[in-house]
Amino acid sequence: MHARMDANPIVLDETAGDVVVVVVEGEHDIYTAPTLRERLDEALGRGGGIVVDLTAATFVDSSVLGALLDARRRAIEAGQGYVVCVGDSVEPGVQRILDITGLVPVLPVLQGREEAITAVRSTNGASE
Amino acid sequence: MTPPETANRAPRDTAAGSGPIRLLLVEDDDGDALLVEELFNISGAYMEIVRATTLAEARREDLTQIDCVLLDLDLPDAHGLAALHQLKTDRADIAVLVLTGLDDERRGMEAVGAGAQDYLVKGQIDGQGLTRAVHYAVERLRADEARRELEVARLHAEENARLERGLLPAPLVNDPNLVLNAHYRPGRRRALLGGDFYDAVQAADGSVHAVIGDVSGHGPDAAALGVSLRIAWRTLVIGGREPEELLPTLQVVHGHERHHSWMFTTLCMATVAPDRRSVRLQLAGHPPPLLITEAGITSLEPAQGEPPLGVVDDFRWTTYEHALPEAWSLLLYTDGLIEGRTGMGNARLGGDGLAAMVRGVLDSGPPGLVAALVERAEELNGGPLLDDVAAFVVRTQ
C-alpha cells in the first residue's frame, strides 16, 4: 500500500499563494478517490481558488471524475474559483475519459498550470 | 461513555482450549468472592479471575479482554439490574452471569430477561455447576454472535440479489430476427453492488430501444438509483416518448432520486429503426458502443462527448444516426470492461483493445459473445476486474 501511494501521490502545492494547486500524479481509481476527496476538501478549506493539475496523471476513472465534479460544485457554491488543468500532451488514459464525458468545458479543463491559475484568479470570489 | 464499536467487535479469541477464560468477578463481599474462587479451584477449572468490588471498579477494566462477568446484584454503587444495564451498555456482547441470594430468584430471572446469560443462586451452586455455567455462557454468546453475523451476511446477499434483479431485467423485445445477450459481473469488491444497469424495449412501432448505464459509486444508493433510472427509462419508452426527450426527462428523475448531490450517471441509448437498417445513438458521458459487421469493428464515436446525467442542468443531448448493413451486432458496455489491465506494463485495455478483443473472440466464434468478452478481459487483467462490468449485445440473426 505504501509503495502504491508513493507512486500515485496527490499533494497540495501552495506556492501560488491565493490559489491552491492539487497535484494528481499516476493512476487513480476507486481505491485512491477517497484520498483525492480529502485533498480537495483540504484545498477547499483554504478558502481561495483551486487548480487540480492532472499533468502527471496517467489514468483516472469515473470515481475520480466524481470527486472532481463534487469539488467543483462546492467551489461554485462557495464562490471559489475552480479549474482543472492538463499538460501539453495528455495521457490517453486521461484524455479519453475527458473526451467521452464531455467534461472539458464543464469542469473546465485548461492546458497549462499557469493558465489555470490565472483563470482561477479571475473567477475567484466572483459570485455566481 | 460507550466504547468505540471496534472494541466491541473484537472480543478476545478464547476458543475452547486456547487459553484460560478470563472472568471478571464483581462482588463487594470478600467472603462470597472467596467462596466463588474456591469453587473454581475445587473444580479444577482453568480460569483467570479479575476481582472488582464495585461497579465503578468493574468498568475500569478493559471489558474487551473479559470473557464473562460474574455480577453480584447488590453492589455499594449499584443496586439491582442497574449494574447489568451499565455493563451491557459498555459492551453489548459481553456474557454476564448474575449472582443472587437464596430469596431472590425472581430478580435473577429479571436479569436474564434484561440480557444476562443466566443467574446463579449463592449457596446452591457447586464448583462444577459454576464452571459449567461460565463455559456455557461464553460459548452461547459466541454462537449467538456467529449466528447474527451469518444472518447479516444472508440479508446482505438477498438485498444484493434483489437489487441486481432490478438493475438487470428481462428485455421486452419480441422480434425473432433480433438476438439480445446481456452479461453482468460485479467488480472485485463483490460485497458492494454497483449501479450498472441495462434494458431493452420494443416500442409499438417496431423500433427497439436499448440502454446501458453506470451510476457513479457503489453500494445500495448507486444500485437504487440505477433501478429508478431503468424503470423510468422503460416507462418513458413504453409510453411512446420520443428518444430525444428521454434523457432530459431522465435527468430530472435523476436529480430527484439521487441520495447525494455528487452522484452522476453515464448512459448510452440506442434506438434501432423498425426496418433494422439504422440506429440512433445518444451518449451521456458514456463509452460509445461498438458496431460489429462483416466490414469490420467500428466504435461509434460521437463528434463530441456530452456530459453524464446529473452534471449540467437542462442539457440537450445530440442524436447521432448510423446506417446499418443487413447483418450487424451492436455492443453496449460499461467502462469497467475497458479499464482492466492488459498485462503489458500499466496499459489498460481501452476502446481499441476492446475492438481487438472482440475480433479475437469473433474469430473463435463462441455463441456467448458478451460472456466471452468479459472472461477475456478478466484473463488479460490477471484476475477479476476492479469495477462492475455490464455488456449488452443486440444483433441480427
XYZ file of C-alpha atoms in Angstrom:
525
model
C 0.000 0.000 0.000
C 2.799 2.351 0.865
C 4.590 1.818 -2.446
C 1.378 2.420 -4.300
C 0.753 5.690 -2.514
C 4.256 6.851 -3.308
C 3.797 6.037 -6.966
C 0.463 7.824 -7.173
C 0.679 10.849 -4.910
C -1.817 13.635 -4.505
C -0.217 16.693 -2.912
C -1.160 20.285 -2.303
C 1.116 22.933 -3.771
C 0.513 26.261 -2.054
C 3.385 28.205 -3.572
C 0.958 30.217 -5.711
C -0.340 31.857 -2.531
C -4.004 32.609 -3.076
C -4.534 29.557 -5.314
C -4.005 26.004 -4.048
C -2.888 23.505 -6.664
C -3.913 19.886 -6.080
C -1.295 17.901 -7.963
C -2.533 14.466 -9.015
C 0.096 12.032 -10.276
C -0.033 8.468 -11.554
C -3.062 6.196 -11.681
C -6.249 6.921 -9.781
C -9.403 4.913 -9.371
C -11.940 3.961 -6.709
C -9.131 2.997 -4.352
C -7.464 6.414 -4.374
C -10.576 8.543 -4.969
C -11.188 8.888 -1.192
C -7.681 10.368 -0.795
C -8.365 12.762 -3.641
C -11.609 13.799 -1.940
C -9.682 14.503 1.267
C -7.096 16.622 -0.555
C -9.824 18.515 -2.385
C -11.592 19.117 0.945
C -8.354 20.499 2.342
C -7.895 22.732 -0.690
C -11.498 23.983 -0.469
C -10.941 24.639 3.226
C -8.210 27.163 2.405
C -10.954 29.408 1.062
C -9.133 30.527 -2.066
C -9.077 29.342 -5.665
C -8.353 25.739 -6.592
C -6.491 24.243 -9.524
C -6.416 20.472 -9.983
C -3.351 19.603 -12.018
C -3.658 16.323 -13.950
C -0.462 16.872 -15.993
C 1.298 13.912 -14.405
C -1.793 11.717 -14.067
C -1.617 8.610 -16.232
C -5.051 7.172 -15.610
C -8.252 8.361 -13.976
C -11.596 6.579 -13.799
C -15.140 7.770 -13.242
C -14.813 7.820 -9.454
C -12.038 10.399 -9.856
C -14.281 12.470 -12.116
C -16.970 12.163 -9.449
C -14.607 13.648 -6.871
C -13.602 16.451 -9.273
C -17.242 17.265 -10.077
C -18.220 17.271 -6.422
C -15.390 19.654 -5.530
C -16.358 21.862 -8.469
C -19.942 22.095 -7.248
C -18.840 23.045 -3.754
C -16.315 25.571 -5.069
C -19.058 27.232 -7.121
C -21.392 27.315 -4.107
C -18.681 28.927 -2.003
C -17.683 31.393 -4.732
C -14.212 29.854 -5.052
C -12.546 29.642 -8.461
C -12.028 26.093 -9.715
C -10.162 24.869 -12.795
C -8.639 21.535 -13.812
C -5.522 21.578 -15.959
C -3.545 19.160 -18.079
C -0.156 19.425 -19.732
C 0.817 19.846 -23.379
C 0.495 16.163 -24.041
C -2.211 14.297 -22.181
C -2.013 10.620 -21.370
C -4.558 8.576 -23.361
C -5.936 7.196 -20.098
C -6.857 10.724 -19.039
C -7.728 12.292 -22.397
C -10.147 9.513 -23.338
C -12.376 9.781 -20.290
C -12.382 13.588 -20.517
C -13.458 13.304 -24.175
C -16.126 10.670 -23.580
C -17.677 12.504 -20.661
C -17.663 15.888 -22.377
C -16.353 17.428 -19.153
C -13.637 19.628 -20.692
C -15.910 22.682 -20.965
C -17.788 21.739 -17.771
C -15.039 21.312 -15.182
C -13.432 23.244 -17.053
C -10.143 21.730 -18.200
C -7.436 24.118 -19.412
C -3.961 23.485 -20.737
C -1.073 24.526 -18.521
C -0.917 25.196 -14.787
C -0.068 28.876 -15.117
C -3.025 29.468 -17.431
C -5.247 27.631 -14.965
C -4.013 29.695 -12.014
C -4.638 32.897 -13.942
C -8.125 31.719 -14.871
C -8.908 30.800 -11.263
C -7.723 34.199 -10.030
C -10.060 35.944 -12.430
C -13.082 33.936 -11.226
C -12.242 33.545 -7.541
C -14.668 35.459 -5.356
C -16.934 36.179 -8.304
C -20.418 35.316 -7.122
C -22.481 33.056 -9.270
C -19.375 6.624 27.506
C -19.863 3.765 25.111
C -16.511 2.410 23.924
C -15.886 2.519 20.177
C -17.622 -0.072 18.057
C -14.339 -1.655 17.048
C -13.585 -2.506 20.628
C -16.971 -4.148 20.886
C -16.414 -6.178 17.756
C -13.115 -7.620 18.835
C -13.659 -9.879 21.778
C -10.726 -11.985 22.897
C -10.190 -15.142 20.951
C -10.615 -17.750 23.605
C -11.796 -20.642 21.534
C -12.141 -23.662 23.754
C -8.765 -24.807 24.948
C -6.747 -21.878 23.608
C -6.332 -20.225 26.998
C -7.982 -19.644 30.336
C -11.369 -17.980 30.456
C -10.899 -14.504 31.877
C -13.583 -13.872 34.395
C -14.477 -10.546 35.958
C -15.937 -11.147 39.418
C -17.888 -8.117 40.629
C -18.633 -8.817 44.273
C -18.224 -6.489 47.255
C -18.454 -9.215 49.871
C -14.995 -10.709 50.391
C -16.463 -13.893 51.823
C -18.651 -14.506 48.815
C -15.767 -13.669 46.478
C -13.511 -16.134 48.234
C -16.213 -18.774 48.016
C -16.514 -18.347 44.268
C -12.762 -18.572 43.807
C -12.674 -21.674 45.959
C -15.435 -23.296 43.935
C -13.425 -22.784 40.757
C -10.324 -24.143 42.450
C -12.106 -27.251 43.630
C -13.493 -27.976 40.183
C -10.005 -27.523 38.674
C -11.341 -25.023 36.145
C -8.802 -23.178 34.001
C -9.984 -19.717 34.926
C -8.310 -16.364 35.365
C -10.254 -14.242 37.813
C -10.182 -10.457 37.974
C -11.899 -9.061 41.040
C -13.812 -5.816 41.321
C -15.689 -4.727 44.427
C -17.820 -2.003 42.855
C -19.432 -1.287 39.502
C -17.069 1.663 39.017
C -14.099 -0.612 39.555
C -15.508 -3.172 37.149
C -15.960 -0.526 34.478
C -12.335 0.476 34.750
C -11.386 -2.984 33.483
C -10.929 -3.419 29.740
C -14.134 -5.302 29.035
C -12.921 -6.455 25.632
C -10.386 -8.592 27.485
C -13.077 -10.232 29.618
C -14.900 -13.380 28.536
C -17.525 -13.454 31.230
C -18.713 -11.315 34.136
C -19.971 -12.787 37.404
C -22.091 -9.988 38.787
C -23.492 -9.585 42.259
C -26.724 -7.607 42.152
C -26.143 -5.773 45.429
C -23.112 -3.541 44.995
C -22.292 -0.431 47.019
C -22.641 1.776 43.932
C -25.336 -0.085 42.007
C -28.433 -1.851 43.119
C -30.456 -4.390 41.178
C -30.301 -4.508 37.426
C -28.591 -1.109 37.083
C -25.112 -2.670 37.086
C -26.162 -5.185 34.431
C -27.590 -2.450 32.221
C -24.436 -0.401 32.618
C -22.075 -3.231 31.698
C -24.246 -4.163 28.718
C -24.137 -0.553 27.610
C -20.353 -0.543 27.895
C -20.067 -3.713 25.895
C -23.249 -5.084 24.377
C -21.885 -8.517 23.599
C -20.411 -9.413 26.968
C -21.526 -12.565 28.754
C -22.902 -11.819 32.207
C -23.888 -14.293 34.909
C -25.801 -12.806 37.793
C -25.326 -13.876 41.398
C -28.421 -13.679 43.551
C -29.329 -14.538 47.086
C -31.472 -17.506 48.084
C -34.624 -15.431 48.438
C -34.013 -13.564 45.243
C -34.550 -15.930 42.347
C -37.143 -13.655 40.842
C -34.574 -10.909 40.376
C -32.304 -13.449 38.704
C -34.982 -14.182 36.184
C -35.479 -10.498 35.551
C -31.757 -10.213 34.937
C -31.934 -12.944 32.290
C -34.777 -11.019 30.685
C -32.532 -7.959 30.666
C -29.699 -9.687 28.860
C -27.834 -11.789 31.431
C -26.883 -15.249 30.192
C -28.030 -16.943 33.384
C -28.353 -16.462 37.148
C -26.712 -18.437 39.924
C -28.104 -18.678 43.424
C -25.420 -18.245 46.049
C -25.147 -21.212 48.332
C -26.896 -23.501 45.901
C -24.201 -23.948 43.362
C -21.178 -26.215 43.423
C -17.859 -25.853 41.634
C -18.768 -27.936 38.647
C -22.107 -26.224 38.188
C -20.441 -22.835 38.349
C -17.749 -23.783 35.865
C -20.296 -25.291 33.524
C -22.455 -22.148 33.733
C -19.487 -19.947 32.838
C -18.428 -22.127 29.913
C -21.978 -22.337 28.704
C -22.472 -18.548 28.878
C -19.283 -17.864 26.955
C -19.962 -20.444 24.273
C -23.584 -19.498 23.829
C -22.666 -15.872 23.378
C -20.114 -16.858 20.788
C -22.719 -18.951 18.963
C -25.222 -16.078 19.098
C -22.611 -13.798 17.614
C -21.798 -16.239 14.811
C -25.489 -16.680 14.071
C -26.005 -12.930 13.967
C -23.109 -12.473 11.560
C -24.476 -15.216 9.347
C -27.870 -13.564 9.327
C -26.374 -10.206 8.374
C -24.448 -11.859 5.544
C -27.584 -13.623 4.355
C -29.667 -10.430 4.380
C -26.888 -8.623 2.554
C -26.743 -11.270 -0.159
C -30.526 -11.231 -0.518
C -30.544 -7.465 -0.776
C -27.873 -7.552 -3.477
C -29.757 -10.212 -5.388
C -32.932 -8.150 -5.219
C -31.187 -5.024 -6.434
C -29.440 -6.995 -9.166
C -32.796 -8.214 -10.427
C -33.992 -4.615 -10.507
C -30.948 -3.487 -12.436
C -30.802 -6.345 -14.912
C -34.241 -7.248 -16.218
C -35.539 -9.494 -18.960
C -35.645 -7.344 -22.100
C -39.061 -6.669 -23.632
C -38.197 -7.478 -27.219
C -40.113 -9.967 -29.322
C -38.561 -9.629 -32.769
C -37.454 -13.151 -33.773
C -34.817 -11.615 -36.052
C -33.017 -9.900 -33.197
C -30.954 -11.577 -30.512
C -30.137 -9.890 -27.227
C -27.420 -11.099 -24.899
C -26.500 -9.363 -21.694
C -23.872 -10.097 -19.134
C -23.199 -8.565 -15.767
C -20.338 -9.252 -13.428
C -19.836 -7.473 -10.140
C -16.424 -5.935 -9.545
C -13.686 -7.165 -7.280
C -15.485 -5.615 -4.354
C -18.139 -8.280 -4.519
C -19.980 -7.056 -1.467
C -20.552 -3.647 -2.992
C -23.113 -3.909 -5.711
C -22.551 -1.270 -8.344
C -25.067 0.791 -10.246
C -24.631 -0.704 -13.720
C -27.928 -1.366 -15.481
C -29.305 -2.214 -18.887
C -32.643 -2.705 -20.546
C -34.232 -3.088 -23.953
C -37.792 -2.448 -25.044
C -39.530 -2.868 -28.363
C -41.888 0.038 -28.996
C -45.304 -0.198 -30.644
C -43.902 0.992 -33.976
C -41.378 -1.845 -34.000
C -38.326 0.200 -33.105
C -36.091 -1.375 -30.485
C -34.690 0.816 -27.729
C -31.677 -0.332 -25.736
C -29.955 1.378 -22.844
C -26.919 0.740 -20.704
C -25.958 2.933 -17.793
C -23.462 3.266 -14.985
C -24.265 5.148 -11.789
C -21.151 6.626 -10.191
C -20.106 4.988 -6.964
C -21.048 1.666 -5.407
C -23.385 0.304 -2.804
C -27.112 0.388 -2.241
C -27.515 4.082 -3.100
C -25.926 3.627 -6.523
C -27.881 0.437 -7.156
C -31.167 2.013 -6.083
C -30.606 4.985 -8.381
C -29.779 2.590 -11.225
C -33.052 0.751 -10.658
C -35.013 4.025 -10.581
C -33.459 5.186 -13.844
C -34.017 1.890 -15.588
C -37.696 1.792 -14.619
C -38.150 5.453 -15.569
C -36.472 4.806 -18.923
C -38.647 1.764 -19.604
C -41.774 3.673 -18.646
C -40.928 6.564 -20.954
C -40.199 4.246 -23.874
C -43.355 2.194 -23.388
C -45.238 5.466 -23.026
C -44.128 6.332 -26.553
C -41.959 9.332 -25.727
C -39.589 10.463 -28.459
C -35.995 9.293 -27.854
C -34.790 12.903 -27.891
C -36.999 13.714 -24.913
C -35.895 10.760 -22.833
C -32.549 11.943 -21.488
C -33.699 15.397 -20.345
C -36.621 13.734 -18.533
C -34.365 11.057 -17.069
C -32.025 13.769 -15.842
C -34.914 15.349 -13.910
C -35.738 11.936 -12.367
C -32.034 11.506 -11.591
C -32.000 14.816 -9.727
C -34.965 13.780 -7.593
C -33.905 10.204 -6.911
C -30.225 10.548 -6.093
C -29.330 10.478 -2.401
C -26.163 12.513 -2.775
C -25.794 15.607 -4.898
C -22.438 14.306 -6.218
C -23.944 11.227 -7.876
C -23.960 11.160 -11.661
C -24.778 8.554 -14.256
C -23.287 7.809 -17.652
C -25.606 6.273 -20.151
C -25.754 5.065 -23.740
C -29.064 4.796 -25.509
C -29.582 3.162 -28.897
C -32.748 3.118 -30.955
C -32.845 0.638 -33.809
C -35.293 1.606 -36.563
C -38.214 -0.736 -37.326
C -36.503 -1.859 -40.568
C -33.300 -2.588 -38.560
C -31.193 -0.665 -41.086
C -30.284 2.335 -38.943
C -29.597 3.132 -35.333
C -29.877 6.401 -33.460
C -27.482 6.914 -30.570
C -27.341 9.224 -27.614
C -24.354 9.257 -25.292
C -24.416 10.895 -21.890
C -20.763 10.708 -20.892
C -20.719 7.008 -21.745
C -18.237 4.992 -23.837
C -19.627 4.681 -27.388
C -20.877 1.257 -28.498
C -19.045 -0.966 -30.952
C -20.693 -1.797 -34.262
C -19.620 -5.195 -35.497
C -20.315 -6.010 -39.152
C -18.711 -8.049 -41.899
C -16.814 -4.922 -42.897
C -15.154 -4.668 -39.511
C -15.480 -3.349 -35.992
C -16.174 0.347 -35.516
C -16.534 2.366 -32.368
C -19.486 4.683 -32.998
C -17.740 7.819 -31.789
C -19.714 10.993 -31.285
C -18.365 14.218 -32.791
C -18.028 15.468 -29.235
C -18.536 13.869 -25.850
C -21.533 15.085 -23.863
C -21.950 15.134 -20.089
C -23.399 12.405 -17.889
C -26.823 12.802 -16.274
C -26.662 14.915 -13.158
C -23.903 17.326 -14.181
C -25.252 20.035 -16.478
C -28.842 21.170 -15.897
C -31.136 21.468 -18.919
C -28.643 19.827 -21.241
C -29.955 18.631 -24.613
C -28.117 15.565 -25.868
C -27.289 15.159 -29.545
C -28.667 12.239 -31.541
C -26.263 10.541 -33.955
C -27.709 8.345 -36.674
C -25.740 5.493 -38.237
C -26.745 3.320 -41.187
C -26.660 -0.427 -40.600
C -25.977 -3.226 -43.095
C -28.169 -6.303 -43.256
C -26.292 -8.182 -40.565
C -24.819 -6.410 -37.565
C -24.125 -6.605 -33.852
C -24.122 -3.663 -31.522
C -22.105 -3.967 -28.312
C -23.039 -1.647 -25.484
C -20.830 -1.800 -22.409
C -19.832 -0.009 -19.215
C -16.333 1.311 -18.669
C -15.450 -1.468 -16.229
C -14.869 -3.629 -19.309
C -12.176 -1.393 -20.797
C -10.468 -0.209 -17.618
C -8.846 -3.546 -16.865
C -5.160 -4.024 -17.389
C -3.644 -5.829 -20.338
C -0.659 -7.440 -18.683
C 1.658 -5.058 -20.552
C 3.092 -2.515 -18.144
C 0.450 -0.120 -16.875
C -1.538 -0.239 -20.113
C -5.302 -0.519 -19.895
C -7.498 -2.279 -22.398
C -9.255 0.844 -23.712
C -11.671 1.052 -26.641
C -9.083 -0.084 -29.214
C -8.080 -3.024 -27.064
C -11.729 -3.971 -26.741
C -12.165 -3.883 -30.524
C -9.145 -6.164 -30.938
C -10.524 -8.465 -28.282
C -13.917 -8.629 -29.985
C -12.145 -9.578 -33.215
C -10.334 -12.401 -31.453
C -13.479 -13.686 -29.800
C -15.484 -13.493 -33.049
C -12.812 -15.461 -34.907
C -13.070 -18.275 -32.437
C -16.821 -17.944 -32.796
C -18.259 -18.561 -29.342
C -22.011 -18.165 -29.171
C -21.997 -16.158 -25.971
C -20.070 -13.130 -27.211
C -20.565 -10.931 -24.167
C -19.700 -13.555 -21.596
C -16.616 -14.466 -23.642
C -15.550 -10.810 -23.765
C -15.867 -10.322 -20.046
C -13.932 -13.517 -19.422
C -11.180 -12.466 -21.801
C -10.959 -9.032 -20.184
C -10.566 -10.701 -16.793
C -7.883 -13.003 -18.150
C -5.924 -10.045 -19.500
C -6.407 -8.183 -16.252
C -4.960 -11.126 -14.393
C -7.995 -11.500 -12.139
C -11.435 -10.068 -11.506
C -11.933 -6.530 -12.801
C -11.978 -3.725 -10.264
C -15.265 -2.212 -11.319
C -18.589 -3.765 -12.227
C -18.960 -4.792 -15.828
C -22.148 -4.819 -17.812
C -22.159 -5.621 -21.508
C -25.093 -5.959 -23.791
C -25.217 -7.122 -27.396
C -28.095 -6.581 -29.784
C -27.623 -8.360 -33.098
C -29.440 -9.563 -36.143
C -29.614 -13.245 -36.824
